[in-house]
Amino acid sequence: MFEPVIAPSGTLLGLLQRGRGDGTLHALTAPRAEALAALNHCVLRDPRHDWQVENRSLYYARLYLDLGGELDRIEAHLFDVEDHLDDEESRTGLALAVLGHLASYGRRDALELLRRYAAAGANWAWALDELALRDDDAGLRALAAPVLARFGTDAEGEAELAATVRDAFEPRPWRLWAEDPREAIATRVRAAQEAGCFDRWQRQMRPTGPRPGWSVRAVFEWAEQGVERGAALHVPAARCLMAVAGPEDRPEIVAAAMDGTEGARCTALRYLADGNDPDALDLIEAAVVTGSAPVVEAAVDAFERMRSIAAVDRARSWAHRPDPLGGAAGRMLACRGGAEDKDLVLAALREAVRGEGPDAPTLWTLVDGTGRLGIACAAPVLRHVYRETASSHLRGRAARALAATDPSFATGFAVECLWDCEETTREIAARHAETADARVVEQLRRLAADPAEEAEVQTAVRSRIGPPDAAAM
């Protein structure tokens, strides 16, 4: 999947791509054709940087309902010839998830479109998962034949079917088909279920990796084998060391941390840091200076996991370093520093935004730390991150930090957050948004009554609306 192109945050398209509440509010006041064009652009060209984590489907589905949007553009996208050329889930996953929510809201056209795609589309498994949650038994039974026809009846096809049944995210259709009155369908699905269970049992009986009785050297060799085939194994290898290493093995482990092979060095650094070894911090510092990129990354990760007072003290001395260890020190203080570290955390936050922009991965921890430490003078930087980041998760973290640092949050960003794409952000808004705004009260009532809304959001909403209002809903 290509990296999405995100429009400026001040445009309707940019707001909708980011999943901001202001996107919905602006779309509802914009010309309908313009709003639907921007909405379709987002649904058909997934704007998320991490589509497996960030939420957009319910946000877009609600806007389709509010605008009375037609589904012809989604239909054309799903059944385009490209569907047979590009079978990546990311091409159609968002559109299918939006259809799933629309179907749950009673849009019959969305349900029928999901059924058609499950029968003929490349990403049929996703469509089937959406239907598993929303369709009736009759609708699902009608899909048994076209879905099973996708798998050949030879040994390879049956093995593929067994793996699909075994790994199904939503098992309901397969369980239903296993009891299908059509004997040919039921027999084939039951056989696939049995084969999948047998395969899982076989894999459990043939574990790979470390065995009881391994030596420290064997663990290091296993980690290096992972490096050779492109798999980072130093984290599980470090856990293995916890089981096999004794006090007499410490010199060998320290030596590996100083100048061992890449796999051994990463493993040793992780092990020593997790055990708060007295030499761990010095070895981490040396690794950042002399190690390869994977070793530097492992060293920094190992440092950030440390919980000791010595690690926090060292972070204070490292915070000004212009290297990965300096960045890790800022994050360490954001997580575990005290009031005396506010200036260092604020400086790290400003430097990250200035040097890497509003989507820098390091901002996740720094923004959380700014809120935790209540750094009020960080509010302007947090507002900038909130407006500009393309990550809806980071925006939610910025909203939480603003709630703790910005007195204007309740009458400002908290209001639009009630329409945000992330349920955790809507929950923050439900707890803080100023109810003197008529839009706030109306949206709180809507969220409380919406069966698709998350329970945590509805709990927060009901904590703000008294019994008289609740009774009127």
Coordinates of C-alpha atoms in Angstrom, one line a residue:
M1 CA 0.0 0.0 0.0
F2 CA 1.3 3.4 -0.9
E3 CA 1.8 6.0 1.8
P4 CA -1.4 8.1 1.9
V5 CA -1.3 11.8 0.9
I6 CA -2.9 13.8 3.6
A7 CA -4.4 17.2 2.7
P8 CA -3.8 20.3 4.8
S9 CA -5.5 20.3 8.2
G10 CA -7.5 23.4 7.4
T11 CA -9.4 21.8 4.4
L12 CA -12.5 19.6 4.6
L13 CA -10.7 16.7 3.1
G14 CA -7.8 17.1 5.5
L15 CA -10.1 17.1 8.5
L16 CA -12.0 14.0 7.3
Q17 CA -8.8 12.1 6.5
R18 CA -7.5 12.8 10.0
G19 CA -10.9 11.7 11.5
R20 CA -11.3 14.9 13.4
G21 CA -14.6 15.9 14.9
D22 CA -14.4 19.2 13.0
G23 CA -14.5 17.1 9.8
T24 CA -18.0 16.0 10.5
L25 CA -19.1 19.4 11.7
H26 CA -17.7 21.1 8.6
A27 CA -19.1 18.4 6.3
L28 CA -22.6 18.9 7.6
T29 CA -22.5 22.6 6.8
A30 CA -20.7 22.3 3.4
P31 CA -22.5 21.7 0.1
R32 CA -23.7 18.1 0.1
A33 CA -21.9 17.2 -3.1
E34 CA -18.6 18.6 -1.9
A35 CA -19.0 16.8 1.5
L36 CA -19.8 13.4 -0.2
A37 CA -16.9 13.8 -2.6
A38 CA -14.5 14.3 0.3
L39 CA -16.1 11.4 2.2
N40 CA -15.8 9.0 -0.7
H41 CA -12.2 10.0 -1.3
C42 CA -11.4 9.0 2.3
V43 CA -13.3 5.7 2.2
L44 CA -11.9 4.6 -1.2
R45 CA -8.3 5.8 -0.5
D46 CA -7.7 4.8 3.1
P47 CA -5.9 7.8 4.7
R48 CA -4.6 5.9 7.8
H49 CA -0.9 5.5 8.3
D50 CA -1.6 2.3 10.3
W51 CA -4.9 0.9 9.1
Q52 CA -4.7 -2.0 11.5
V53 CA -4.8 0.3 14.5
E54 CA -6.5 3.5 13.8
N55 CA -10.3 3.8 13.6
R56 CA -12.3 5.4 10.8
S57 CA -15.1 3.1 9.8
L58 CA -17.7 4.1 12.3
Y59 CA -16.8 7.8 11.9
Y60 CA -17.3 7.6 8.1
A61 CA -20.4 5.4 8.4
R62 CA -22.1 7.9 10.7
L63 CA -21.3 10.7 8.2
Y64 CA -22.8 8.7 5.4
L65 CA -26.0 8.4 7.5
D66 CA -26.0 12.1 8.3
L67 CA -25.6 13.1 4.6
G68 CA -27.9 10.4 3.3
G69 CA -25.0 9.3 1.1
E70 CA -25.4 6.8 -1.7
L71 CA -23.1 3.8 -2.0
D72 CA -22.5 3.8 -5.8
R73 CA -18.9 5.0 -5.5
I74 CA -18.1 2.2 -2.9
E75 CA -19.8 -0.4 -5.2
A76 CA -17.7 0.7 -8.2
H77 CA -14.6 0.6 -6.1
L78 CA -15.3 -2.9 -4.8
F79 CA -16.1 -4.4 -8.1
D80 CA -13.5 -2.6 -10.2
V81 CA -11.2 -4.8 -12.3
E82 CA -8.4 -3.8 -9.9
D83 CA -10.0 -6.0 -7.3
H84 CA -8.6 -9.0 -9.1
L85 CA -5.2 -7.4 -9.6
D86 CA -4.6 -6.0 -6.1
D87 CA -5.9 -8.4 -3.4
E88 CA -4.3 -6.5 -0.5
E89 CA -6.8 -6.1 2.4
S90 CA -5.9 -2.4 2.7
R91 CA -7.4 -1.6 -0.7
T92 CA -11.0 -2.5 0.3
G93 CA -10.9 -3.1 4.1
L94 CA -12.1 0.3 5.1
A95 CA -14.9 0.4 2.6
L96 CA -16.1 -3.1 3.8
A97 CA -15.9 -2.0 7.4
V98 CA -18.0 1.1 6.6
L99 CA -20.6 -1.1 4.9
G100 CA -20.6 -3.3 8.0
H101 CA -21.5 -0.3 10.2
L102 CA -24.1 0.9 7.8
A103 CA -25.7 -2.5 7.7
S104 CA -25.9 -2.5 11.5
Y105 CA -27.7 0.9 11.3
G106 CA -30.3 -0.8 9.0
R107 CA -29.0 0.2 5.6
R108 CA -30.2 -2.7 3.4
D109 CA -28.2 -1.6 0.4
A110 CA -25.0 -1.9 2.5
L111 CA -26.0 -5.4 3.6
E112 CA -26.7 -6.5 0.0
L113 CA -23.4 -5.0 -1.2
L114 CA -21.5 -7.0 1.4
R115 CA -23.2 -10.2 0.4
R116 CA -22.4 -9.7 -3.3
Y117 CA -18.8 -8.9 -2.5
A118 CA -18.4 -11.9 -0.1
A119 CA -19.5 -14.1 -3.0
A120 CA -17.3 -12.6 -5.7
G121 CA -14.7 -10.2 -4.3
A122 CA -11.0 -10.7 -3.7
N123 CA -11.2 -9.6 -0.1
W124 CA -14.2 -11.9 0.6
A125 CA -13.0 -13.0 4.0
W126 CA -13.2 -9.5 5.4
A127 CA -16.7 -9.1 4.0
L128 CA -17.7 -12.4 5.5
D129 CA -16.5 -11.3 8.9
E130 CA -18.6 -8.2 8.6
L131 CA -21.6 -10.3 7.7
A132 CA -20.9 -12.8 10.5
L133 CA -21.7 -10.0 13.0
R134 CA -24.7 -8.6 11.3
D135 CA -26.4 -11.0 8.8
D136 CA -29.1 -13.6 9.6
D137 CA -28.6 -17.3 9.2
A138 CA -30.4 -17.4 5.8
G139 CA -28.1 -14.8 4.4
L140 CA -25.0 -16.6 5.6
R141 CA -26.2 -20.0 4.3
A142 CA -26.6 -18.5 0.9
L143 CA -22.9 -17.7 0.8
A144 CA -21.7 -21.3 1.6
A145 CA -21.6 -22.5 -2.0
P146 CA -19.8 -19.5 -3.6
V147 CA -17.3 -19.3 -0.8
L148 CA -16.5 -23.1 -0.9
A149 CA -16.2 -22.9 -4.6
R150 CA -13.1 -20.7 -4.1
F151 CA -11.2 -23.7 -2.9
G152 CA -10.2 -26.6 -5.1
T153 CA -11.2 -30.1 -4.3
D154 CA -7.7 -31.5 -4.6
A155 CA -5.3 -31.9 -1.7
E156 CA -3.9 -28.4 -2.0
G157 CA -7.3 -26.8 -2.1
E158 CA -8.6 -28.8 0.9
A159 CA -5.4 -27.8 2.9
E160 CA -6.0 -24.2 2.0
L161 CA -9.7 -24.5 3.1
A162 CA -8.6 -26.1 6.4
A163 CA -6.1 -23.2 7.1
T164 CA -8.8 -20.6 6.3
V165 CA -11.3 -22.2 8.6
R166 CA -8.7 -22.6 11.3
D167 CA -7.6 -19.0 11.2
A168 CA -11.1 -17.4 10.6
F169 CA -11.5 -14.2 12.6
E170 CA -15.3 -14.8 13.0
P171 CA -16.1 -18.5 13.1
R172 CA -19.9 -18.2 13.0
P173 CA -20.4 -18.8 9.2
W174 CA -18.2 -21.9 9.3
R175 CA -20.0 -23.3 12.3
L176 CA -23.3 -22.6 10.6
W177 CA -22.1 -24.3 7.4
A178 CA -20.9 -27.3 9.3
E179 CA -24.5 -27.9 10.2
D180 CA -25.8 -27.1 6.7
P181 CA -28.7 -29.4 5.5
R182 CA -26.8 -29.8 2.2
E183 CA -24.6 -32.8 3.0
A184 CA -21.9 -31.9 0.5
I185 CA -21.3 -28.5 2.2
A186 CA -21.6 -29.8 5.8
T187 CA -19.2 -32.7 5.2
R188 CA -16.6 -30.5 3.5
V189 CA -16.6 -27.9 6.2
R190 CA -16.5 -30.4 9.1
A191 CA -13.5 -32.1 7.4
A192 CA -11.8 -28.7 7.2
Q193 CA -12.5 -28.0 10.8
E194 CA -11.1 -31.4 11.9
A195 CA -8.0 -30.9 9.7
G196 CA -7.4 -27.4 11.2
C197 CA -7.6 -28.7 14.7
F198 CA -5.2 -31.5 13.9
D199 CA -2.8 -29.1 12.3
R200 CA -2.9 -26.9 15.4
W201 CA -2.2 -29.9 17.6
Q202 CA 0.7 -30.9 15.4
R203 CA 2.3 -27.5 15.6
Q204 CA 2.0 -27.6 19.4
M205 CA 3.8 -31.0 19.4
R206 CA 6.6 -29.7 17.2
P207 CA 7.8 -26.5 19.0
T208 CA 10.8 -24.7 17.6
G209 CA 13.5 -22.7 19.4
P210 CA 15.1 -23.1 22.8
R211 CA 14.9 -26.3 24.8
P212 CA 15.5 -27.0 28.5
G213 CA 19.2 -27.5 29.2
W214 CA 20.4 -25.0 26.6
S215 CA 23.6 -23.1 27.5
V216 CA 24.1 -19.3 27.3
R217 CA 26.2 -19.9 24.1
A218 CA 23.4 -21.9 22.5
V219 CA 20.9 -19.0 23.2
F220 CA 23.3 -16.5 21.6
E221 CA 23.7 -18.8 18.6
W222 CA 19.9 -19.1 18.2
A223 CA 19.6 -15.3 18.3
E224 CA 22.3 -14.9 15.7
Q225 CA 20.5 -17.5 13.5
G226 CA 17.5 -15.1 13.6
V227 CA 19.7 -12.2 12.4
E228 CA 20.9 -14.3 9.5
R229 CA 17.4 -15.0 8.3
G230 CA 16.1 -11.6 9.0
A231 CA 14.1 -12.3 12.2
A232 CA 14.9 -10.4 15.4
L233 CA 15.0 -12.9 18.2
H234 CA 16.9 -11.0 20.8
V235 CA 13.7 -10.4 22.9
P236 CA 12.7 -14.0 23.3
A237 CA 16.4 -15.0 23.6
A238 CA 16.8 -12.6 26.5
R239 CA 13.9 -14.3 28.2
C240 CA 15.6 -17.6 27.6
L241 CA 18.7 -16.3 29.3
M242 CA 16.6 -15.5 32.4
A243 CA 15.9 -19.3 32.6
V244 CA 19.3 -20.7 31.7
A245 CA 21.9 -18.2 33.0
G246 CA 23.4 -18.3 36.4
P247 CA 25.8 -16.0 38.3
E248 CA 28.8 -17.8 36.8
D249 CA 27.6 -16.8 33.2
R250 CA 27.7 -13.1 33.8
P251 CA 31.2 -12.5 32.5
E252 CA 30.3 -14.2 29.2
I253 CA 27.1 -12.2 28.9
V254 CA 28.9 -8.9 29.7
A255 CA 31.5 -9.7 27.1
A256 CA 28.7 -10.3 24.5
A257 CA 27.1 -7.0 25.3
M258 CA 30.5 -5.3 24.7
D259 CA 31.5 -6.7 21.4
G260 CA 29.6 -9.9 20.6
T261 CA 27.9 -10.7 17.3
E262 CA 24.8 -8.7 16.5
G263 CA 22.3 -11.2 17.8
A264 CA 24.3 -12.0 20.9
R265 CA 24.9 -8.3 21.7
C266 CA 21.3 -7.3 21.4
T267 CA 20.3 -10.3 23.6
A268 CA 22.9 -9.6 26.2
L269 CA 21.9 -5.9 26.4
R270 CA 18.3 -6.7 26.8
Y271 CA 19.0 -9.3 29.5
L272 CA 21.3 -7.1 31.5
A273 CA 18.9 -4.1 31.4
D274 CA 15.9 -6.2 32.4
G275 CA 18.0 -7.5 35.4
N276 CA 19.1 -4.0 36.4
D277 CA 22.7 -5.2 36.1
P278 CA 25.1 -2.5 37.5
D279 CA 27.0 -2.3 34.2
A280 CA 23.9 -2.2 32.0
L281 CA 23.8 1.6 31.6
D282 CA 27.5 1.9 30.6
L283 CA 27.1 -1.0 28.2
I284 CA 24.0 0.6 26.6
E285 CA 25.9 3.9 26.2
A286 CA 28.8 2.1 24.6
A287 CA 26.5 0.2 22.2
V288 CA 24.9 3.4 21.0
V289 CA 28.3 4.8 20.1
T290 CA 29.8 1.7 18.5
G291 CA 27.0 -0.6 17.5
S292 CA 25.3 -1.3 14.2
A293 CA 21.8 0.2 13.7
P294 CA 20.0 -2.9 15.0
V295 CA 22.3 -2.9 18.1
V296 CA 21.6 0.8 18.7
E297 CA 17.9 0.2 18.5
A298 CA 18.0 -2.8 20.8
A299 CA 20.1 -0.8 23.3
V300 CA 17.7 2.1 23.3
D301 CA 14.7 -0.2 23.7
A302 CA 16.4 -2.0 26.6
F303 CA 17.2 1.4 28.3
E304 CA 13.6 2.6 28.0
R305 CA 12.3 -0.6 29.7
M306 CA 14.4 0.1 32.8
R307 CA 12.6 1.1 36.0
S308 CA 15.5 1.8 38.4
I309 CA 16.3 5.2 40.0
A310 CA 19.7 4.9 38.5
A311 CA 18.2 4.7 35.0
V312 CA 16.1 7.9 35.6
D313 CA 19.2 9.7 37.0
R314 CA 21.2 8.7 33.9
A315 CA 18.3 9.9 31.7
R316 CA 18.7 13.4 33.2
S317 CA 22.4 13.4 32.1
W318 CA 21.6 12.0 28.7
A319 CA 18.6 14.2 27.8
H320 CA 20.7 16.8 26.0
R321 CA 22.4 14.2 23.7
P322 CA 21.7 14.7 20.0
D323 CA 21.4 11.0 19.3
P324 CA 18.9 8.1 19.8
L325 CA 19.9 7.8 23.4
G326 CA 19.1 11.5 24.0
G327 CA 15.6 10.9 22.6
A328 CA 15.1 7.8 24.7
A329 CA 16.2 9.8 27.8
G330 CA 13.5 12.4 27.1
R331 CA 10.9 9.6 26.8
M332 CA 12.2 8.0 30.0
L333 CA 11.7 11.2 31.9
A334 CA 8.3 11.7 30.4
C335 CA 7.3 8.3 31.7
R336 CA 9.1 8.2 35.0
G337 CA 10.5 11.6 35.8
G338 CA 9.3 13.9 38.5
A339 CA 8.2 17.6 38.6
E340 CA 11.9 18.6 38.5
D341 CA 12.1 17.1 34.9
K342 CA 9.3 19.3 33.4
D343 CA 11.8 21.5 31.5
L344 CA 13.7 18.6 30.1
V345 CA 10.4 16.9 28.9
L346 CA 9.1 20.1 27.4
A347 CA 12.4 20.7 25.6
A348 CA 12.3 17.2 24.2
L349 CA 8.7 17.7 23.0
R350 CA 9.5 21.0 21.3
E351 CA 12.6 19.5 19.7
A352 CA 10.7 16.5 18.4
V353 CA 8.0 18.6 16.8
R354 CA 10.5 21.1 15.4
G355 CA 12.9 18.4 14.0
E356 CA 10.6 15.5 13.0
G357 CA 7.1 17.1 12.7
P358 CA 3.7 16.4 14.2
D359 CA 3.8 12.7 13.3
A360 CA 7.1 11.7 15.0
P361 CA 6.8 8.3 16.8
T362 CA 8.6 9.7 19.8
L363 CA 5.7 12.2 20.4
W364 CA 3.4 9.4 21.6
T365 CA 5.4 9.1 24.8
L366 CA 6.4 12.7 25.1
V367 CA 2.8 13.9 24.8
D368 CA 1.6 11.4 27.4
G369 CA 4.4 12.6 29.7
T370 CA 3.5 16.3 29.2
G371 CA 0.0 15.5 30.4
R372 CA 1.2 13.3 33.3
L373 CA 3.5 16.1 34.6
G374 CA 0.9 18.8 34.0
I375 CA 3.2 21.1 32.0
A376 CA 0.8 24.0 31.4
C377 CA 3.2 25.9 29.1
A378 CA 3.2 23.0 26.7
A379 CA -0.4 23.7 25.7
P380 CA 0.5 25.6 22.4
V381 CA 2.7 22.7 21.2
L382 CA 0.0 20.2 22.1
R383 CA -2.6 22.2 20.2
H384 CA -0.3 22.1 17.2
V385 CA 0.2 18.4 17.4
Y386 CA -3.6 17.9 17.8
R387 CA -4.4 19.9 14.7
E388 CA -1.7 18.7 12.4
T389 CA -1.0 15.0 13.2
A390 CA -2.4 12.5 10.7
S391 CA -2.5 9.9 13.5
S392 CA -5.9 9.7 15.2
H393 CA -4.3 7.9 18.1
L394 CA -1.7 10.6 18.7
R395 CA -4.4 13.2 18.4
G396 CA -6.3 11.4 21.2
R397 CA -3.2 11.4 23.4
A398 CA -2.8 15.2 22.7
A399 CA -6.4 15.7 23.7
R400 CA -5.9 13.8 27.0
A401 CA -2.8 15.9 27.7
L402 CA -4.7 19.1 26.8
A403 CA -7.4 18.1 29.3
A404 CA -4.7 18.1 32.0
T405 CA -2.9 21.3 30.9
D406 CA -5.1 23.6 29.0
P407 CA -8.0 25.5 30.8
S408 CA -9.7 26.2 27.5
F409 CA -9.9 22.6 26.5
A410 CA -13.5 22.1 27.8
T411 CA -14.9 24.9 25.6
G412 CA -12.5 24.3 22.7
F413 CA -11.2 21.0 21.3
A414 CA -13.3 18.9 23.7
V415 CA -16.4 20.0 21.8
E416 CA -15.2 18.7 18.5
C417 CA -13.8 15.6 20.1
L418 CA -17.3 14.3 20.7
W419 CA -17.4 13.6 16.9
D420 CA -13.8 12.2 16.8
C421 CA -13.1 8.9 15.0
E422 CA -11.5 7.3 18.1
E423 CA -13.7 6.1 20.9
T424 CA -11.0 6.9 23.5
T425 CA -11.0 10.5 22.3
R426 CA -14.8 10.7 22.4
E427 CA -14.7 9.4 26.0
I428 CA -12.3 12.2 27.0
A429 CA -14.6 14.7 25.4
A430 CA -17.7 13.2 27.1
R431 CA -16.0 13.8 30.4
H432 CA -14.8 17.3 29.8
A433 CA -16.8 19.1 27.1
E434 CA -18.7 22.2 28.4
T435 CA -22.5 21.4 28.3
A436 CA -23.4 25.0 28.0
D437 CA -22.9 24.5 24.3
A438 CA -26.2 23.1 22.8
R439 CA -24.3 21.0 20.3
V440 CA -22.6 19.2 23.2
V441 CA -25.8 18.2 24.9
E442 CA -27.4 17.0 21.6
Q443 CA -24.3 14.9 20.7
L444 CA -24.1 13.4 24.2
R445 CA -27.6 12.3 23.9
R446 CA -27.0 10.8 20.5
L447 CA -23.9 8.9 21.7
A448 CA -25.8 7.6 24.7
A449 CA -28.6 6.2 22.5
D450 CA -26.4 4.8 19.7
P451 CA -26.1 1.0 19.9
A452 CA -22.8 1.1 17.9
E453 CA -21.1 3.3 20.5
E454 CA -18.5 1.8 22.9
A455 CA -19.6 1.1 26.4
E456 CA -16.9 3.3 27.9
V457 CA -18.1 6.3 25.9
Q458 CA -21.7 5.8 27.0
T459 CA -20.6 5.4 30.6
A460 CA -18.8 8.7 30.4
V461 CA -21.8 10.3 28.7
R462 CA -24.2 9.2 31.4
S463 CA -21.9 10.5 34.1
R464 CA -22.5 14.0 32.6
I465 CA -26.3 13.8 31.9
G466 CA -28.5 13.7 34.9
P467 CA -31.5 11.4 35.5
P468 CA -34.1 13.9 34.0
D469 CA -32.2 14.2 30.7
A470 CA -31.5 10.4 30.7
A471 CA -35.2 9.7 31.0
A472 CA -36.0 11.9 28.1
M473 CA -33.6 10.0 25.7

